[in-house]
Amino acid sequence: MPSYVENNSLDAIIIGAGFGGCYLLKNLRKQGFKVRVLEEGLGVGGVWWHNRYPGARSDTPVPLYEFSDPDIWARWEWSEEYPSQPEIKRYFEFVDRQWDLSRDITFGVKVTDASFDPEKDEWTVRTNTGLSLTARFFLPAMGFASKIFTPRLKGLENFQGFTCHTARWPEEPVDFKGKRVGVIGTGATGVQVIQELGPKVKELVVFQRSPNCALPMRQKPWANQDKTAYPGMYKQMKTTYGGFLFDKVQRRAMEDTPEQRAALYEDLWQQGGFAVTLGSYVDLMTDLESSQAIYEFLAGQGPKEDLEKGS
């Protein structure tokens, strides 16, 4: 396929070398387009290159959280159903070698400006290193979690101890043994960090604005799996609400008896992960009674002393 842009420039510029950017590069290149990926990190993986904080791992199980290309999954073996960041990083390095991606990726650059010229019908993209590229197509593939938010905390600039944002964790190991540590936030990242650092530090203080719900992962080994069902799994996940192998129950919670609801909740609880929410009743999170019913079930899974305190 001939280039759409004159003067030997690019057909497409992609931002980001995570799942989306790598897949775009592989497929556009296969169709004959001249493509360049611009990546801020120094390797492929996107968020999995940057997010190396203690305890970082996927909250979506494999084989759903990987490329559906049989040239990849047939040759790669995971050790766990919910892989850790180091293993996902190695996976991306494997994908890089299999698809020969790095030859069309510029690492260590951050896009600072992108402008479209309607007369020339092309984009001009500039980076913090002074690099300027033009292409007909401009394809941002940064994902939804690439922009870092750092709260403005009074006096933070005067703090003499170690501070670090989890999205930019240093490559060198950080020794927390015997330290007093504060963690801000109890989202997915906060929960993972807290679990990992809790047993190691002298004192751990968690700053939480709003209570969160942490569900069991049901982690298990995943080595040497029978992969004959993989093609069917990848086909099925395209038909479900959340892209998993389960789907919303297509009835309202109050249409079932309390006993029927309890049986469904228990089954989802035993499955673990996102099944508890994305495999529940269709009106969960849109109907107060439905949300209250599953909340009461989940609260009942906690320690008895917590229930007595109303937490």
mmCIF file with all atom_site columns, N, CA and C in Angstrom, residues 243-274:
data_model
loop_
_atom_site.group_PDB
_atom_site.id
_atom_site.type_symbol
_atom_site.label_atom_id
_atom_site.label_alt_id
_atom_site.label_comp_id
_atom_site.label_asym_id
_atom_site.label_entity_id
_atom_site.label_seq_id
_atom_site.pdbx_PDB_ins_code
_atom_site.Cartn_x
_atom_site.Cartn_y
_atom_site.Cartn_z
_atom_site.occupancy
_atom_site.B_iso_or_equiv
_atom_site.pdbx_formal_charge
_atom_site.auth_seq_id
_atom_site.auth_comp_id
_atom_site.auth_asym_id
_atom_site.auth_atom_id
_atom_site.pdbx_PDB_model_num
ATOM 1  N N  . GLY A 1 243 ? -16.120 -7.781  28.943 1.00 0.00 ? 243 GLY A N  1
ATOM 2  C CA . GLY A 1 243 ? -15.021 -8.435  28.249 1.00 0.00 ? 243 GLY A CA 1
ATOM 3  C C  . GLY A 1 243 ? -14.456 -9.622  29.003 1.00 0.00 ? 243 GLY A C  1
ATOM 4  N N  . PHE A 1 244 ? -15.250 -10.165 29.942 1.00 0.00 ? 244 PHE A N  1
ATOM 5  C CA . PHE A 1 244 ? -14.831 -11.352 30.683 1.00 0.00 ? 244 PHE A CA 1
ATOM 6  C C  . PHE A 1 244 ? -15.588 -12.569 30.158 1.00 0.00 ? 244 PHE A C  1
ATOM 7  N N  . LEU A 1 245 ? -15.397 -13.717 30.810 1.00 0.00 ? 245 LEU A N  1
ATOM 8  C CA . LEU A 1 245 ? -16.093 -14.930 30.389 1.00 0.00 ? 245 LEU A CA 1
ATOM 9  C C  . LEU A 1 245 ? -17.419 -15.098 31.118 1.00 0.00 ? 245 LEU A C  1
ATOM 10 N N  . PHE A 1 246 ? -17.797 -14.130 31.919 1.00 0.00 ? 246 PHE A N  1
ATOM 11 C CA . PHE A 1 246 ? -19.103 -14.100 32.567 1.00 0.00 ? 246 PHE A CA 1
ATOM 12 C C  . PHE A 1 246 ? -19.794 -12.810 32.152 1.00 0.00 ? 246 PHE A C  1
ATOM 13 N N  . ASP A 1 247 ? -21.094 -12.727 32.403 1.00 0.00 ? 247 ASP A N  1
ATOM 14 C CA . ASP A 1 247 ? -21.842 -11.545 31.991 1.00 0.00 ? 247 ASP A CA 1
ATOM 15 C C  . ASP A 1 247 ? -22.865 -11.187 33.057 1.00 0.00 ? 247 ASP A C  1
ATOM 16 N N  . LYS A 1 248 ? -23.465 -10.026 32.905 1.00 0.00 ? 248 LYS A N  1
ATOM 17 C CA . LYS A 1 248 ? -24.508 -9.598  33.825 1.00 0.00 ? 248 LYS A CA 1
ATOM 18 C C  . LYS A 1 248 ? -25.684 -10.582 33.813 1.00 0.00 ? 248 LYS A C  1
ATOM 19 N N  . VAL A 1 249 ? -26.251 -10.828 34.981 1.00 0.00 ? 249 VAL A N  1
ATOM 20 C CA . VAL A 1 249 ? -27.483 -11.616 35.073 1.00 0.00 ? 249 VAL A CA 1
ATOM 21 C C  . VAL A 1 249 ? -28.623 -10.736 34.576 1.00 0.00 ? 249 VAL A C  1
ATOM 22 N N  . GLN A 1 250 ? -29.311 -11.165 33.544 1.00 0.00 ? 250 GLN A N  1
ATOM 23 C CA . GLN A 1 250 ? -30.285 -10.308 32.876 1.00 0.00 ? 250 GLN A CA 1
ATOM 24 C C  . GLN A 1 250 ? -31.646 -10.290 33.580 1.00 0.00 ? 250 GLN A C  1
ATOM 25 N N  . ARG A 1 251 ? -31.603 -9.973  34.856 1.00 0.00 ? 251 ARG A N  1
ATOM 26 C CA . ARG A 1 251 ? -32.822 -9.710  35.628 1.00 0.00 ? 251 ARG A CA 1
ATOM 27 C C  . ARG A 1 251 ? -32.438 -8.845  36.822 1.00 0.00 ? 251 ARG A C  1
ATOM 28 N N  . ARG A 1 252 ? -33.433 -8.217  37.417 1.00 0.00 ? 252 ARG A N  1
ATOM 29 C CA . ARG A 1 252 ? -33.190 -7.341  38.554 1.00 0.00 ? 252 ARG A CA 1
ATOM 30 C C  . ARG A 1 252 ? -33.064 -8.156  39.839 1.00 0.00 ? 252 ARG A C  1
ATOM 31 N N  . ALA A 1 253 ? -32.278 -7.633  40.761 1.00 0.00 ? 253 ALA A N  1
ATOM 32 C CA . ALA A 1 253 ? -32.012 -8.370  41.999 1.00 0.00 ? 253 ALA A CA 1
ATOM 33 C C  . ALA A 1 253 ? -33.282 -8.689  42.766 1.00 0.00 ? 253 ALA A C  1
ATOM 34 N N  . MET A 1 254 ? -34.219 -7.743  42.819 1.00 0.00 ? 254 MET A N  1
ATOM 35 C CA . MET A 1 254 ? -35.428 -7.943  43.613 1.00 0.00 ? 254 MET A CA 1
ATOM 36 C C  . MET A 1 254 ? -36.430 -8.875  42.941 1.00 0.00 ? 254 MET A C  1
ATOM 37 N N  . GLU A 1 255 ? -36.141 -9.312  41.725 1.00 0.00 ? 255 GLU A N  1
ATOM 38 C CA . GLU A 1 255 ? -36.983 -10.318 41.084 1.00 0.00 ? 255 GLU A CA 1
ATOM 39 C C  . GLU A 1 255 ? -36.701 -11.707 41.652 1.00 0.00 ? 255 GLU A C  1
ATOM 40 N N  . ASP A 1 256 ? -35.548 -11.878 42.287 1.00 0.00 ? 256 ASP A N  1
ATOM 41 C CA . ASP A 1 256 ? -35.193 -13.144 42.925 1.00 0.00 ? 256 ASP A CA 1
ATOM 42 C C  . ASP A 1 256 ? -35.558 -13.107 44.404 1.00 0.00 ? 256 ASP A C  1
ATOM 43 N N  . THR A 1 257 ? -35.700 -14.279 44.981 1.00 0.00 ? 257 THR A N  1
ATOM 44 C CA . THR A 1 257 ? -35.933 -14.366 46.416 1.00 0.00 ? 257 THR A CA 1
ATOM 45 C C  . THR A 1 257 ? -34.620 -14.107 47.152 1.00 0.00 ? 257 THR A C  1
ATOM 46 N N  . PRO A 1 258 ? -34.676 -13.781 48.443 1.00 0.00 ? 258 PRO A N  1
ATOM 47 C CA . PRO A 1 258 ? -33.434 -13.599 49.203 1.00 0.00 ? 258 PRO A CA 1
ATOM 48 C C  . PRO A 1 258 ? -32.527 -14.821 49.122 1.00 0.00 ? 258 PRO A C  1
ATOM 49 N N  . GLU A 1 259 ? -33.115 -16.006 49.105 1.00 0.00 ? 259 GLU A N  1
ATOM 50 C CA . GLU A 1 259 ? -32.319 -17.232 49.028 1.00 0.00 ? 259 GLU A CA 1
ATOM 51 C C  . GLU A 1 259 ? -31.623 -17.352 47.671 1.00 0.00 ? 259 GLU A C  1
ATOM 52 N N  . GLN A 1 260 ? -32.324 -16.982 46.608 1.00 0.00 ? 260 GLN A N  1
ATOM 53 C CA . GLN A 1 260 ? -31.729 -17.036 45.270 1.00 0.00 ? 260 GLN A CA 1
ATOM 54 C C  . GLN A 1 260 ? -30.598 -16.014 45.134 1.00 0.00 ? 260 GLN A C  1
ATOM 55 N N  . ARG A 1 261 ? -30.815 -14.828 45.695 1.00 0.00 ? 261 ARG A N  1
ATOM 56 C CA . ARG A 1 261 ? -29.759 -13.815 45.649 1.00 0.00 ? 261 ARG A CA 1
ATOM 57 C C  . ARG A 1 261 ? -28.532 -14.281 46.420 1.00 0.00 ? 261 ARG A C  1
ATOM 58 N N  . ALA A 1 262 ? -28.759 -14.854 47.591 1.00 0.00 ? 262 ALA A N  1
ATOM 59 C CA . ALA A 1 262 ? -27.635 -15.316 48.408 1.00 0.00 ? 262 ALA A CA 1
ATOM 60 C C  . ALA A 1 262 ? -26.834 -16.393 47.683 1.00 0.00 ? 262 ALA A C  1
ATOM 61 N N  . ALA A 1 263 ? -27.534 -17.284 46.978 1.00 0.00 ? 263 ALA A N  1
ATOM 62 C CA . ALA A 1 263 ? -26.851 -18.354 46.242 1.00 0.00 ? 263 ALA A CA 1
ATOM 63 C C  . ALA A 1 263 ? -26.003 -17.775 45.112 1.00 0.00 ? 263 ALA A C  1
ATOM 64 N N  . LEU A 1 264 ? -26.543 -16.782 44.399 1.00 0.00 ? 264 LEU A N  1
ATOM 65 C CA . LEU A 1 264 ? -25.782 -16.155 43.317 1.00 0.00 ? 264 LEU A CA 1
ATOM 66 C C  . LEU A 1 264 ? -24.572 -15.416 43.871 1.00 0.00 ? 264 LEU A C  1
ATOM 67 N N  . TYR A 1 265 ? -24.782 -14.633 44.922 1.00 0.00 ? 265 TYR A N  1
ATOM 68 C CA . TYR A 1 265 ? -23.669 -13.882 45.508 1.00 0.00 ? 265 TYR A CA 1
ATOM 69 C C  . TYR A 1 265 ? -22.562 -14.819 45.990 1.00 0.00 ? 265 TYR A C  1
ATOM 70 N N  . GLU A 1 266 ? -22.943 -15.936 46.587 1.00 0.00 ? 266 GLU A N  1
ATOM 71 C CA . GLU A 1 266 ? -21.946 -16.883 47.086 1.00 0.00 ? 266 GLU A CA 1
ATOM 72 C C  . GLU A 1 266 ? -21.140 -17.480 45.932 1.00 0.00 ? 266 GLU A C  1
ATOM 73 N N  . ASP A 1 267 ? -21.818 -17.797 44.840 1.00 0.00 ? 267 ASP A N  1
ATOM 74 C CA . ASP A 1 267 ? -21.124 -18.339 43.668 1.00 0.00 ? 267 ASP A CA 1
ATOM 75 C C  . ASP A 1 267 ? -20.142 -17.315 43.106 1.00 0.00 ? 267 ASP A C  1
ATOM 76 N N  . LEU A 1 268 ? -20.575 -16.064 42.998 1.00 0.00 ? 268 LEU A N  1
ATOM 77 C CA . LEU A 1 268 ? -19.699 -15.011 42.487 1.00 0.00 ? 268 LEU A CA 1
ATOM 78 C C  . LEU A 1 268 ? -18.537 -14.762 43.438 1.00 0.00 ? 268 LEU A C  1
ATOM 79 N N  . TRP A 1 269 ? -18.807 -14.809 44.738 1.00 0.00 ? 269 TRP A N  1
ATOM 80 C CA . TRP A 1 269 ? -17.758 -14.615 45.745 1.00 0.00 ? 269 TRP A CA 1
ATOM 81 C C  . TRP A 1 269 ? -16.681 -15.684 45.613 1.00 0.00 ? 269 TRP A C  1
ATOM 82 N N  . GLN A 1 270 ? -17.090 -16.906 45.375 1.00 0.00 ? 270 GLN A N  1
ATOM 83 C CA . GLN A 1 270 ? -16.129 -17.993 45.230 1.00 0.00 ? 270 GLN A CA 1
ATOM 84 C C  . GLN A 1 270 ? -15.321 -17.854 43.941 1.00 0.00 ? 270 GLN A C  1
ATOM 85 N N  . GLN A 1 271 ? -15.929 -17.286 42.895 1.00 0.00 ? 271 GLN A N  1
ATOM 86 C CA . GLN A 1 271 ? -15.176 -17.033 41.664 1.00 0.00 ? 271 GLN A CA 1
ATOM 87 C C  . GLN A 1 271 ? -14.129 -15.953 41.885 1.00 0.00 ? 271 GLN A C  1
ATOM 88 N N  . GLY A 1 272 ? -14.498 -14.927 42.653 1.00 0.00 ? 272 GLY A N  1
ATOM 89 C CA . GLY A 1 272 ? -13.568 -13.852 42.963 1.00 0.00 ? 272 GLY A CA 1
ATOM 90 C C  . GLY A 1 272 ? -13.409 -12.866 41.822 1.00 0.00 ? 272 GLY A C  1
ATOM 91 N N  . GLY A 1 273 ? -12.532 -11.897 42.038 1.00 0.00 ? 273 GLY A N  1
ATOM 92 C CA . GLY A 1 273 ? -12.250 -10.898 41.017 1.00 0.00 ? 273 GLY A CA 1
ATOM 93 C C  . GLY A 1 273 ? -13.476 -10.077 40.644 1.00 0.00 ? 273 GLY A C  1
ATOM 94 N N  . PHE A 1 274 ? -13.539 -9.689  39.378 1.00 0.00 ? 274 PHE A N  1
ATOM 95 C CA . PHE A 1 274 ? -14.623 -8.836  38.907 1.00 0.00 ? 274 PHE A CA 1
ATOM 96 C C  . PHE A 1 274 ? -15.953 -9.566  38.758 1.00 0.00 ? 274 PHE A C  1
#
